[in-house]
Amino acid sequence: MKNHILLALSVTALLGCDRLAMDEKTKVQIQLPSITPSLSKATDVSVASTGDETRPVPTGFTGDRPINCFMIAAGGPEEALQRNVCYRKNDTTFAQRKIGMWVGGAPAGSALSFDVPSGKDRVIYVIGFYAAAGACKDFKVNSFPEHDVMSSPYLVGEVGALELKPGETKDLPIKVSFSESNRFDTCDGPDFPDDGHSDGPTGPGTSAPTQLHITKEWFPYNSFTTDSCQSFDLALKDSYGRHSTFPVAITVAPTIEINGSSQPIYNSWEECQASSSPQSSITIPAFQDRKQVVFKTPYDPTTAVISAAVTSAPNGVTVFGAGHFLIYDKNATTMDLEGPWSVLPDNCYPFDLVIKKMDNGSVYKYSDENINIGYGVNKKIYSTLATCQSNTSPITSVLMPNSTIRKTIYVKVKPMSDDQEPIQLLAEGGAYDDGYKYIHKGQGTNIAKYLEIRGNNKMGSLNYCSNMAHEVLVVNEFHTPIVLPSAMTVNLSTNNSGISYYNNTGDCGYGTGAISSVSIPAGNYKGAFFSRFTAWGTHNIIVSAAGLTSVSYPVIIDGPSMIELTPMLPGTLSNNQCVPVTLTMKNASGSVAQGMGMSVYPNVTGIPGPSLGGFYNDPSCSSYPQSYLYWPSSGPATIQVYFKVDNQSGGPLNVNVQVNSSGTTSPSIPVTVNN
């Protein structure tokens, strides 16, 4: 159903000079139509799933759920008029609109006005909603309503190629129509901040990215170890420091200097290990909040100087975290303080004091050791949750008994001002490098709103369990971790069969005792689990809990996932014709990958017996056909083989040629062998 209404667009000059500049404004005024809903089905409220939300569906400009609440917005060619982008999540059928200023919501029958920079090629958008009684209010003052009382936004009117001149007043009709195809659900940008009360049209608790963080959220945090391929994240975040995404891909140019020399960067561990295909820039794909950068560290401890420049993005993005990153001896032993980066004041947060090797390897200790932890102000530390909650018996040191390498402590910080520096936690003592962590001021309430996943999002081995766990966090409306008053069960799932979860590294290493959920106990904010992958490619770790929106976290197992045969075998071969074939390992992104010490198996169907054809090691194909081919882990990404078929059928023989391995395969190639 479509409805057509003419709106009067009144353009009144605010400035009278002839020069048209971005600081000259034109007031745009729109008189909204009056809507009279049909009350015959007032209690029959239809809802539909739109993405991960369920919202009322409008009935057009009439009916029991009419478009009765409006916003207006302006766009144009200048950056200031394109700083926000509105789109439909994970769907390109609705063409995104870039806008600058906006105003709303206003109920049907009222007037809306706002100031638009004078100039050419202005576009005015009219956006409509169905809103339940009392829900249509000034969105900038009252925030966007909850989704159960307001529909998704719909683009109901648009007029472009306008020239708004100071000193001129004119009326312009806008044809308004309602169509499901014009629904969108997200507006990202500096003019659509999330205020923590409701998601509104800005999506699941975030606004558009304004920050790019150079960060490493797994041990050793924001530092690296020697003589190995290491990685860090380029992570997009909004103005509140929460992970966020763009609806389009963006390009970033990172630079790494070690001992005064610029270092190559790579897209994958395999390329880094083989020192092949260095990159000058990194692409963060659309709707993804981060991308890992891989580089190689030197043999001796030193410092890496890392910076980045955003070379393409829908709006301005400021780079955070550039600077000096320490490269430690991978065999050194240190103390780590595992805990949240931001906290709410006067809450008891658990932190684990852990003794570990820099490469996350095991530590064996044979004596009692006293670790000092009382350094600093604006916080108190307790040995148990009970003493923390009762504010009794704060401690300044922890005894780590013989063979103990992990101890839980509880930290409570005092209220922090907005401009206060982060609070430092420091652990020192024993024969270990000091451990430290900075705690930032969190925002919001101690009420669960979302789940988040933390951990390395790029791994390089199949059927191998990393000793670094993934963590699921419970956070509030501002994505600050919260302490649970009672235990919470978090369900673990995935979008394919190539991943399983475990409680510990022992079960994970053997692939036994897989779990489907993890419990976060009362008095904690996170749960940990270990992941084991059985196929190359991208896997989504999915977590969900009662009353909270599920979250998907992509993890890339960026090893060989495809075997390419080049040149492709000809469609027709002569009998006993021996042809060379190069096998090339490639990863999920199409880049060349190493074989990683694996056997590959020829699969030639259609021949009468295994001795009558297949792949050979010698260029004359005079040896016996190979039942498998070994791909060395330190060798090249390609191996040379030879192919022939001995056709004894008396006529043309049709065969199919394929090469397979664990987690990898090649295309099936049809070949006809003449007699």
PDB file of N, CA and C in Angstrom, residues 371-462:
ATOM      1  N   ILE A 371      53.867 -11.400  46.972  1.00  0.00           N
ATOM      2  CA  ILE A 371      53.729 -10.437  45.885  1.00  0.00           C
ATOM      3  C   ILE A 371      53.047  -9.181  46.419  1.00  0.00           C
ATOM      4  N   ASN A 372      53.705  -8.036  46.275  1.00  0.00           N
ATOM      5  CA  ASN A 372      53.133  -6.761  46.709  1.00  0.00           C
ATOM      6  C   ASN A 372      52.133  -6.255  45.679  1.00  0.00           C
ATOM      7  N   ILE A 373      50.948  -5.847  46.154  1.00  0.00           N
ATOM      8  CA  ILE A 373      49.898  -5.375  45.242  1.00  0.00           C
ATOM      9  C   ILE A 373      49.228  -4.106  45.748  1.00  0.00           C
ATOM     10  N   GLY A 374      49.722  -3.506  46.834  1.00  0.00           N
ATOM     11  CA  GLY A 374      49.020  -2.387  47.454  1.00  0.00           C
ATOM     12  C   GLY A 374      49.426  -1.024  46.953  1.00  0.00           C
ATOM     13  N   TYR A 375      50.226  -0.951  45.881  1.00  0.00           N
ATOM     14  CA  TYR A 375      50.697   0.339  45.394  1.00  0.00           C
ATOM     15  C   TYR A 375      49.542   1.175  44.829  1.00  0.00           C
ATOM     16  N   GLY A 376      49.562   2.488  45.086  1.00  0.00           N
ATOM     17  CA  GLY A 376      48.610   3.393  44.458  1.00  0.00           C
ATOM     18  C   GLY A 376      47.485   3.817  45.376  1.00  0.00           C
ATOM     19  N   VAL A 377      46.614   4.699  44.853  1.00  0.00           N
ATOM     20  CA  VAL A 377      45.514   5.271  45.622  1.00  0.00           C
ATOM     21  C   VAL A 377      44.205   5.024  44.887  1.00  0.00           C
ATOM     22  N   ASN A 378      43.091   5.470  45.513  1.00  0.00           N
ATOM     23  CA  ASN A 378      41.747   5.421  44.925  1.00  0.00           C
ATOM     24  C   ASN A 378      41.233   3.999  44.709  1.00  0.00           C
ATOM     25  N   LYS A 379      41.811   3.046  45.449  1.00  0.00           N
ATOM     26  CA  LYS A 379      41.340   1.672  45.332  1.00  0.00           C
ATOM     27  C   LYS A 379      41.699   0.909  46.601  1.00  0.00           C
ATOM     28  N   LYS A 380      40.991  -0.189  46.828  1.00  0.00           N
ATOM     29  CA  LYS A 380      41.338  -1.116  47.885  1.00  0.00           C
ATOM     30  C   LYS A 380      41.267  -2.528  47.321  1.00  0.00           C
ATOM     31  N   ILE A 381      42.121  -3.395  47.887  1.00  0.00           N
ATOM     32  CA  ILE A 381      42.241  -4.761  47.399  1.00  0.00           C
ATOM     33  C   ILE A 381      41.933  -5.707  48.543  1.00  0.00           C
ATOM     34  N   TYR A 382      41.195  -6.788  48.217  1.00  0.00           N
ATOM     35  CA  TYR A 382      40.753  -7.736  49.234  1.00  0.00           C
ATOM     36  C   TYR A 382      41.070  -9.154  48.754  1.00  0.00           C
ATOM     37  N   SER A 383      41.173 -10.052  49.719  1.00  0.00           N
ATOM     38  CA  SER A 383      41.513 -11.440  49.390  1.00  0.00           C
ATOM     39  C   SER A 383      40.291 -12.272  49.056  1.00  0.00           C
ATOM     40  N   THR A 384      39.097 -11.856  49.504  1.00  0.00           N
ATOM     41  CA  THR A 384      37.873 -12.614  49.228  1.00  0.00           C
ATOM     42  C   THR A 384      36.754 -11.670  48.814  1.00  0.00           C
ATOM     43  N   LEU A 385      35.740 -12.226  48.151  1.00  0.00           N
ATOM     44  CA  LEU A 385      34.584 -11.428  47.767  1.00  0.00           C
ATOM     45  C   LEU A 385      33.838 -10.926  49.005  1.00  0.00           C
ATOM     46  N   ALA A 386      33.752 -11.764  50.034  1.00  0.00           N
ATOM     47  CA  ALA A 386      33.018 -11.384  51.247  1.00  0.00           C
ATOM     48  C   ALA A 386      33.663 -10.182  51.934  1.00  0.00           C
ATOM     49  N   THR A 387      34.996 -10.183  52.088  1.00  0.00           N
ATOM     50  CA  THR A 387      35.655  -9.046  52.744  1.00  0.00           C
ATOM     51  C   THR A 387      35.581  -7.792  51.884  1.00  0.00           C
ATOM     52  N   CYS A 388      35.565  -7.962  50.572  1.00  0.00           N
ATOM     53  CA  CYS A 388      35.419  -6.802  49.692  1.00  0.00           C
ATOM     54  C   CYS A 388      34.029  -6.197  49.846  1.00  0.00           C
ATOM     55  N   GLN A 389      33.005  -7.037  49.844  1.00  0.00           N
ATOM     56  CA  GLN A 389      31.639  -6.535  49.958  1.00  0.00           C
ATOM     57  C   GLN A 389      31.379  -5.870  51.306  1.00  0.00           C
ATOM     58  N   SER A 390      32.077  -6.335  52.356  1.00  0.00           N
ATOM     59  CA  SER A 390      31.879  -5.759  53.688  1.00  0.00           C
ATOM     60  C   SER A 390      32.912  -4.687  54.026  1.00  0.00           C
ATOM     61  N   ASN A 391      33.815  -4.402  53.067  1.00  0.00           N
ATOM     62  CA  ASN A 391      34.852  -3.378  53.267  1.00  0.00           C
ATOM     63  C   ASN A 391      35.709  -3.665  54.505  1.00  0.00           C
ATOM     64  N   THR A 392      36.058  -4.930  54.706  1.00  0.00           N
ATOM     65  CA  THR A 392      36.876  -5.292  55.868  1.00  0.00           C
ATOM     66  C   THR A 392      38.172  -5.959  55.410  1.00  0.00           C
ATOM     67  N   SER A 393      39.228  -5.716  56.137  1.00  0.00           N
ATOM     68  CA  SER A 393      40.521  -6.377  55.964  1.00  0.00           C
ATOM     69  C   SER A 393      41.107  -6.225  54.563  1.00  0.00           C
ATOM     70  N   PRO A 394      41.289  -4.984  54.083  1.00  0.00           N
ATOM     71  CA  PRO A 394      41.995  -4.827  52.804  1.00  0.00           C
ATOM     72  C   PRO A 394      43.434  -5.321  52.924  1.00  0.00           C
ATOM     73  N   ILE A 395      44.012  -5.729  51.813  1.00  0.00           N
ATOM     74  CA  ILE A 395      45.356  -6.307  51.817  1.00  0.00           C
ATOM     75  C   ILE A 395      46.293  -5.481  50.941  1.00  0.00           C
ATOM     76  N   THR A 396      47.594  -5.621  51.173  1.00  0.00           N
ATOM     77  CA  THR A 396      48.616  -4.947  50.362  1.00  0.00           C
ATOM     78  C   THR A 396      49.581  -5.943  49.738  1.00  0.00           C
ATOM     79  N   SER A 397      49.398  -7.238  50.025  1.00  0.00           N
ATOM     80  CA  SER A 397      50.264  -8.251  49.432  1.00  0.00           C
ATOM     81  C   SER A 397      49.516  -9.576  49.366  1.00  0.00           C
ATOM     82  N   VAL A 398      50.024 -10.471  48.534  1.00  0.00           N
ATOM     83  CA  VAL A 398      49.419 -11.788  48.338  1.00  0.00           C
ATOM     84  C   VAL A 398      50.508 -12.836  48.483  1.00  0.00           C
ATOM     85  N   LEU A 399      50.249 -13.873  49.254  1.00  0.00           N
ATOM     86  CA  LEU A 399      51.169 -14.990  49.369  1.00  0.00           C
ATOM     87  C   LEU A 399      50.841 -16.012  48.285  1.00  0.00           C
ATOM     88  N   MET A 400      51.821 -16.286  47.430  1.00  0.00           N
ATOM     89  CA  MET A 400      51.677 -17.309  46.388  1.00  0.00           C
ATOM     90  C   MET A 400      52.412 -18.562  46.879  1.00  0.00           C
ATOM     91  N   PRO A 401      51.693 -19.562  47.378  1.00  0.00           N
ATOM     92  CA  PRO A 401      52.355 -20.756  47.933  1.00  0.00           C
ATOM     93  C   PRO A 401      53.130 -21.530  46.871  1.00  0.00           C
ATOM     94  N   ASN A 402      53.925 -22.434  47.353  1.00  0.00           N
ATOM     95  CA  ASN A 402      54.690 -23.319  46.489  1.00  0.00           C
ATOM     96  C   ASN A 402      53.778 -23.983  45.454  1.00  0.00           C
ATOM     97  N   SER A 403      54.192 -23.944  44.199  1.00  0.00           N
ATOM     98  CA  SER A 403      53.501 -24.532  43.036  1.00  0.00           C
ATOM     99  C   SER A 403      52.238 -23.773  42.624  1.00  0.00           C
ATOM    100  N   THR A 404      51.864 -22.709  43.340  1.00  0.00           N
ATOM    101  CA  THR A 404      50.682 -21.922  42.970  1.00  0.00           C
ATOM    102  C   THR A 404      51.094 -20.805  42.014  1.00  0.00           C
ATOM    103  N   ILE A 405      50.425 -20.719  40.868  1.00  0.00           N
ATOM    104  CA  ILE A 405      50.756 -19.676  39.896  1.00  0.00           C
ATOM    105  C   ILE A 405      49.566 -18.760  39.609  1.00  0.00           C
ATOM    106  N   ARG A 406      48.423 -18.996  40.263  1.00  0.00           N
ATOM    107  CA  ARG A 406      47.231 -18.163  40.032  1.00  0.00           C
ATOM    108  C   ARG A 406      46.538 -17.906  41.361  1.00  0.00           C
ATOM    109  N   LYS A 407      46.173 -16.630  41.588  1.00  0.00           N
ATOM    110  CA  LYS A 407      45.482 -16.255  42.822  1.00  0.00           C
ATOM    111  C   LYS A 407      44.466 -15.174  42.482  1.00  0.00           C
ATOM    112  N   THR A 408      43.228 -15.331  42.967  1.00  0.00           N
ATOM    113  CA  THR A 408      42.185 -14.340  42.715  1.00  0.00           C
ATOM    114  C   THR A 408      42.156 -13.305  43.833  1.00  0.00           C
ATOM    115  N   ILE A 409      42.144 -12.036  43.455  1.00  0.00           N
ATOM    116  CA  ILE A 409      41.968 -10.937  44.395  1.00  0.00           C
ATOM    117  C   ILE A 409      40.759 -10.130  43.951  1.00  0.00           C
ATOM    118  N   TYR A 410      40.256  -9.250  44.835  1.00  0.00           N
ATOM    119  CA  TYR A 410      39.078  -8.436  44.522  1.00  0.00           C
ATOM    120  C   TYR A 410      39.436  -6.973  44.699  1.00  0.00           C
ATOM    121  N   VAL A 411      39.046  -6.174  43.704  1.00  0.00           N
ATOM    122  CA  VAL A 411      39.428  -4.761  43.669  1.00  0.00           C
ATOM    123  C   VAL A 411      38.171  -3.905  43.684  1.00  0.00           C
ATOM    124  N   LYS A 412      38.171  -2.895  44.539  1.00  0.00           N
ATOM    125  CA  LYS A 412      37.081  -1.922  44.592  1.00  0.00           C
ATOM    126  C   LYS A 412      37.699  -0.535  44.450  1.00  0.00           C
ATOM    127  N   VAL A 413      37.204   0.242  43.473  1.00  0.00           N
ATOM    128  CA  VAL A 413      37.739   1.586  43.252  1.00  0.00           C
ATOM    129  C   VAL A 413      36.753   2.620  43.774  1.00  0.00           C
ATOM    130  N   LYS A 414      37.278   3.782  44.134  1.00  0.00           N
ATOM    131  CA  LYS A 414      36.449   4.893  44.582  1.00  0.00           C
ATOM    132  C   LYS A 414      35.826   5.579  43.369  1.00  0.00           C
ATOM    133  N   PRO A 415      34.756   6.365  43.563  1.00  0.00           N
ATOM    134  CA  PRO A 415      34.192   7.127  42.445  1.00  0.00           C
ATOM    135  C   PRO A 415      35.259   7.983  41.777  1.00  0.00           C
ATOM    136  N   MET A 416      35.230   7.994  40.435  1.00  0.00           N
ATOM    137  CA  MET A 416      36.239   8.700  39.654  1.00  0.00           C
ATOM    138  C   MET A 416      35.593   9.857  38.910  1.00  0.00           C
ATOM    139  N   SER A 417      36.299  10.973  38.811  1.00  0.00           N
ATOM    140  CA  SER A 417      35.814  12.102  38.030  1.00  0.00           C
ATOM    141  C   SER A 417      36.054  11.836  36.550  1.00  0.00           C
ATOM    142  N   ASP A 418      35.357  12.592  35.680  1.00  0.00           N
ATOM    143  CA  ASP A 418      35.471  12.360  34.241  1.00  0.00           C
ATOM    144  C   ASP A 418      36.883  12.582  33.728  1.00  0.00           C
ATOM    145  N   ASP A 419      37.621  13.512  34.356  1.00  0.00           N
ATOM    146  CA  ASP A 419      38.960  13.830  33.865  1.00  0.00           C
ATOM    147  C   ASP A 419      40.063  13.136  34.654  1.00  0.00           C
ATOM    148  N   GLN A 420      39.689  12.175  35.503  1.00  0.00           N
ATOM    149  CA  GLN A 420      40.689  11.509  36.332  1.00  0.00           C
ATOM    150  C   GLN A 420      41.495  10.517  35.506  1.00  0.00           C
ATOM    151  N   GLU A 421      42.799  10.461  35.771  1.00  0.00           N
ATOM    152  CA  GLU A 421      43.660   9.503  35.108  1.00  0.00           C
ATOM    153  C   GLU A 421      43.270   8.083  35.526  1.00  0.00           C
ATOM    154  N   PRO A 422      43.517   7.087  34.662  1.00  0.00           N
ATOM    155  CA  PRO A 422      43.216   5.705  35.033  1.00  0.00           C
ATOM    156  C   PRO A 422      43.965   5.287  36.301  1.00  0.00           C
ATOM    157  N   ILE A 423      43.364   4.362  37.031  1.00  0.00           N
ATOM    158  CA  ILE A 423      43.970   3.840  38.252  1.00  0.00           C
ATOM    159  C   ILE A 423      44.887   2.671  37.886  1.00  0.00           C
ATOM    160  N   GLN A 424      46.084   2.664  38.471  1.00  0.00           N
ATOM    161  CA  GLN A 424      47.050   1.616  38.158  1.00  0.00           C
ATOM    162  C   GLN A 424      47.029   0.508  39.208  1.00  0.00           C
ATOM    163  N   LEU A 425      46.983  -0.731  38.719  1.00  0.00           N
ATOM    164  CA  LEU A 425      47.241  -1.894  39.552  1.00  0.00           C
ATOM    165  C   LEU A 425      48.657  -2.370  39.251  1.00  0.00           C
ATOM    166  N   LEU A 426      49.425  -2.661  40.278  1.00  0.00           N
ATOM    167  CA  LEU A 426      50.809  -3.088  40.094  1.00  0.00           C
ATOM    168  C   LEU A 426      51.098  -4.285  40.984  1.00  0.00           C
ATOM    169  N   ALA A 427      51.698  -5.307  40.403  1.00  0.00           N
ATOM    170  CA  ALA A 427      52.141  -6.477  41.161  1.00  0.00           C
ATOM    171  C   ALA A 427      53.646  -6.588  41.015  1.00  0.00           C
ATOM    172  N   GLU A 428      54.360  -6.676  42.151  1.00  0.00           N
ATOM    173  CA  GLU A 428      55.816  -6.747  42.097  1.00  0.00           C
ATOM    174  C   GLU A 428      56.317  -7.665  43.204  1.00  0.00           C
ATOM    175  N   GLY A 429      57.410  -8.357  42.905  1.00  0.00           N
ATOM    176  CA  GLY A 429      57.993  -9.270  43.879  1.00  0.00           C
ATOM    177  C   GLY A 429      58.408 -10.568  43.231  1.00  0.00           C
ATOM    178  N   GLY A 430      59.216 -11.356  43.937  1.00  0.00           N
ATOM    179  CA  GLY A 430      59.692 -12.605  43.375  1.00  0.00           C
ATOM    180  C   GLY A 430      60.670 -12.362  42.239  1.00  0.00           C
ATOM    181  N   ALA A 431      60.995 -13.410  41.522  1.00  0.00           N
ATOM    182  CA  ALA A 431      61.969 -13.324  40.423  1.00  0.00           C
ATOM    183  C   ALA A 431      61.261 -13.129  39.092  1.00  0.00           C
ATOM    184  N   TYR A 432      60.288 -12.202  39.070  1.00  0.00           N
ATOM    185  CA  TYR A 432      59.461 -12.035  37.876  1.00  0.00           C
ATOM    186  C   TYR A 432      59.431 -10.573  37.461  1.00  0.00           C
ATOM    187  N   ASP A 433      59.135 -10.347  36.179  1.00  0.00           N
ATOM    188  CA  ASP A 433      58.874  -8.993  35.728  1.00  0.00           C
ATOM    189  C   ASP A 433      57.579  -8.508  36.357  1.00  0.00           C
ATOM    190  N   ASP A 434      57.525  -7.195  36.661  1.00  0.00           N
ATOM    191  CA  ASP A 434      56.329  -6.630  37.274  1.00  0.00           C
ATOM    192  C   ASP A 434      55.125  -6.781  36.349  1.00  0.00           C
ATOM    193  N   GLY A 435      53.965  -6.965  36.956  1.00  0.00           N
ATOM    194  CA  GLY A 435      52.722  -6.968  36.202  1.00  0.00           C
ATOM    195  C   GLY A 435      51.916  -5.730  36.535  1.00  0.00           C
ATOM    196  N   TYR A 436      51.236  -5.170  35.547  1.00  0.00           N
ATOM    197  CA  TYR A 436      50.465  -3.962  35.802  1.00  0.00           C
ATOM    198  C   TYR A 436      49.234  -3.930  34.903  1.00  0.00           C
ATOM    199  N   LYS A 437      48.261  -3.166  35.329  1.00  0.00           N
ATOM    200  CA  LYS A 437      47.048  -2.946  34.546  1.00  0.00           C
ATOM    201  C   LYS A 437      46.473  -1.598  34.939  1.00  0.00           C
ATOM    202  N   TYR A 438      45.936  -0.888  33.944  1.00  0.00           N
ATOM    203  CA  TYR A 438      45.294   0.393  34.190  1.00  0.00           C
ATOM    204  C   TYR A 438      43.780   0.221  34.125  1.00  0.00           C
ATOM    205  N   ILE A 439      43.098   0.729  35.139  1.00  0.00           N
ATOM    206  CA  ILE A 439      41.643   0.602  35.239  1.00  0.00           C
ATOM    207  C   ILE A 439      41.017   1.959  34.918  1.00  0.00           C
ATOM    208  N   HIS A 440      40.099   1.955  33.968  1.00  0.00           N
ATOM    209  CA  HIS A 440      39.444   3.184  33.542  1.00  0.00           C
ATOM    210  C   HIS A 440      38.056   3.304  34.175  1.00  0.00           C
ATOM    211  N   LYS A 441      37.564   4.519  34.211  1.00  0.00           N
ATOM    212  CA  LYS A 441      36.229   4.772  34.750  1.00  0.00           C
ATOM    213  C   LYS A 441      35.174   4.234  33.795  1.00  0.00           C
ATOM    214  N   GLY A 442      34.288   3.387  34.306  1.00  0.00           N
ATOM    215  CA  GLY A 442      33.170   2.921  33.520  1.00  0.00           C
ATOM    216  C   GLY A 442      31.960   3.821  33.690  1.00  0.00           C
ATOM    217  N   GLN A 443      30.966   3.620  32.836  1.00  0.00           N
ATOM    218  CA  GLN A 443      29.744   4.409  32.896  1.00  0.00           C
ATOM    219  C   GLN A 443      28.542   3.481  33.023  1.00  0.00           C
ATOM    220  N   GLY A 444      27.421   4.063  33.454  1.00  0.00           N
ATOM    221  CA  GLY A 444      26.170   3.328  33.470  1.00  0.00           C
ATOM    222  C   GLY A 444      25.880   2.655  34.801  1.00  0.00           C
ATOM    223  N   THR A 445      24.957   1.698  34.741  1.00  0.00           N
ATOM    224  CA  THR A 445      24.455   1.017  35.933  1.00  0.00           C
ATOM    225  C   THR A 445      24.960  -0.416  35.979  1.00  0.00           C
ATOM    226  N   ASN A 446      24.738  -1.075  37.109  1.00  0.00           N
ATOM    227  CA  ASN A 446      25.168  -2.460  37.277  1.00  0.00           C
ATOM    228  C   ASN A 446      24.048  -3.418  36.846  1.00  0.00           C
ATOM    229  N   ILE A 447      23.502  -3.168  35.656  1.00  0.00           N
ATOM    230  CA  ILE A 447      22.421  -3.990  35.106  1.00  0.00           C
ATOM    231  C   ILE A 447      22.887  -4.574  33.773  1.00  0.00           C
ATOM    232  N   ALA A 448      22.754  -5.890  33.606  1.00  0.00           N
ATOM    233  CA  ALA A 448      23.215  -6.566  32.391  1.00  0.00           C
ATOM    234  C   ALA A 448      22.410  -6.114  31.182  1.00  0.00           C
ATOM    235  N   LYS A 449      23.114  -5.808  30.093  1.00  0.00           N
ATOM    236  CA  LYS A 449      22.465  -5.386  28.862  1.00  0.00           C
ATOM    237  C   LYS A 449      22.953  -6.204  27.655  1.00  0.00           C
ATOM    238  N   TYR A 450      24.257  -6.462  27.578  1.00  0.00           N
ATOM    239  CA  TYR A 450      24.843  -7.134  26.423  1.00  0.00           C
ATOM    240  C   TYR A 450      25.858  -8.186  26.875  1.00  0.00           C
ATOM    241  N   LEU A 451      26.223  -9.038  25.923  1.00  0.00           N
ATOM    242  CA  LEU A 451      27.364  -9.932  26.062  1.00  0.00           C
ATOM    243  C   LEU A 451      28.457  -9.480  25.106  1.00  0.00           C
ATOM    244  N   GLU A 452      29.704  -9.698  25.490  1.00  0.00           N
ATOM    245  CA  GLU A 452      30.834  -9.415  24.610  1.00  0.00           C
ATOM    246  C   GLU A 452      31.800 -10.598  24.669  1.00  0.00           C
ATOM    247  N   ILE A 453      32.570 -10.768  23.608  1.00  0.00           N
ATOM    248  CA  ILE A 453      33.589 -11.818  23.552  1.00  0.00           C
ATOM    249  C   ILE A 453      34.947 -11.162  23.382  1.00  0.00           C
ATOM    250  N   ARG A 454      35.923 -11.627  24.142  1.00  0.00           N
ATOM    251  CA  ARG A 454      37.282 -11.116  24.047  1.00  0.00           C
ATOM    252  C   ARG A 454      38.234 -12.283  23.792  1.00  0.00           C
ATOM    253  N   GLY A 455      39.327 -12.001  23.086  1.00  0.00           N
ATOM    254  CA  GLY A 455      40.335 -13.016  22.820  1.00  0.00           C
ATOM    255  C   GLY A 455      40.883 -12.882  21.424  1.00  0.00           C
ATOM    256  N   ASN A 456      41.854 -13.697  21.112  1.00  0.00           N
ATOM    257  CA  ASN A 456      42.488 -13.651  19.801  1.00  0.00           C
ATOM    258  C   ASN A 456      41.488 -14.084  18.738  1.00  0.00           C
ATOM    259  N   ASN A 457      41.349 -13.279  17.681  1.00  0.00           N
ATOM    260  CA  ASN A 457      40.390 -13.632  16.637  1.00  0.00           C
ATOM    261  C   ASN A 457      41.063 -14.181  15.391  1.00  0.00           C
ATOM    262  N   LYS A 458      42.330 -14.592  15.549  1.00  0.00           N
ATOM    263  CA  LYS A 458      43.027 -15.198  14.411  1.00  0.00           C
ATOM    264  C   LYS A 458      43.962 -16.286  14.928  1.00  0.00           C
ATOM    265  N   MET A 459      43.767 -17.512  14.459  1.00  0.00           N
ATOM    266  CA  MET A 459      44.590 -18.635  14.883  1.00  0.00           C
ATOM    267  C   MET A 459      45.071 -19.382  13.653  1.00  0.00           C
ATOM    268  N   GLY A 460      46.068 -20.259  13.848  1.00  0.00           N
ATOM    269  CA  GLY A 460      46.705 -20.815  12.660  1.00  0.00           C
ATOM    270  C   GLY A 460      46.862 -22.318  12.608  1.00  0.00           C
ATOM    271  N   SER A 461      46.168 -23.065  13.467  1.00  0.00           N
ATOM    272  CA  SER A 461      46.363 -24.517  13.453  1.00  0.00           C
ATOM    273  C   SER A 461      45.040 -25.244  13.624  1.00  0.00           C
ATOM    274  N   LEU A 462      44.934 -26.388  12.963  1.00  0.00           N
ATOM    275  CA  LEU A 462      43.763 -27.250  13.113  1.00  0.00           C
ATOM    276  C   LEU A 462      44.001 -28.278  14.210  1.00  0.00           C
TER     277      LEU A 462
END
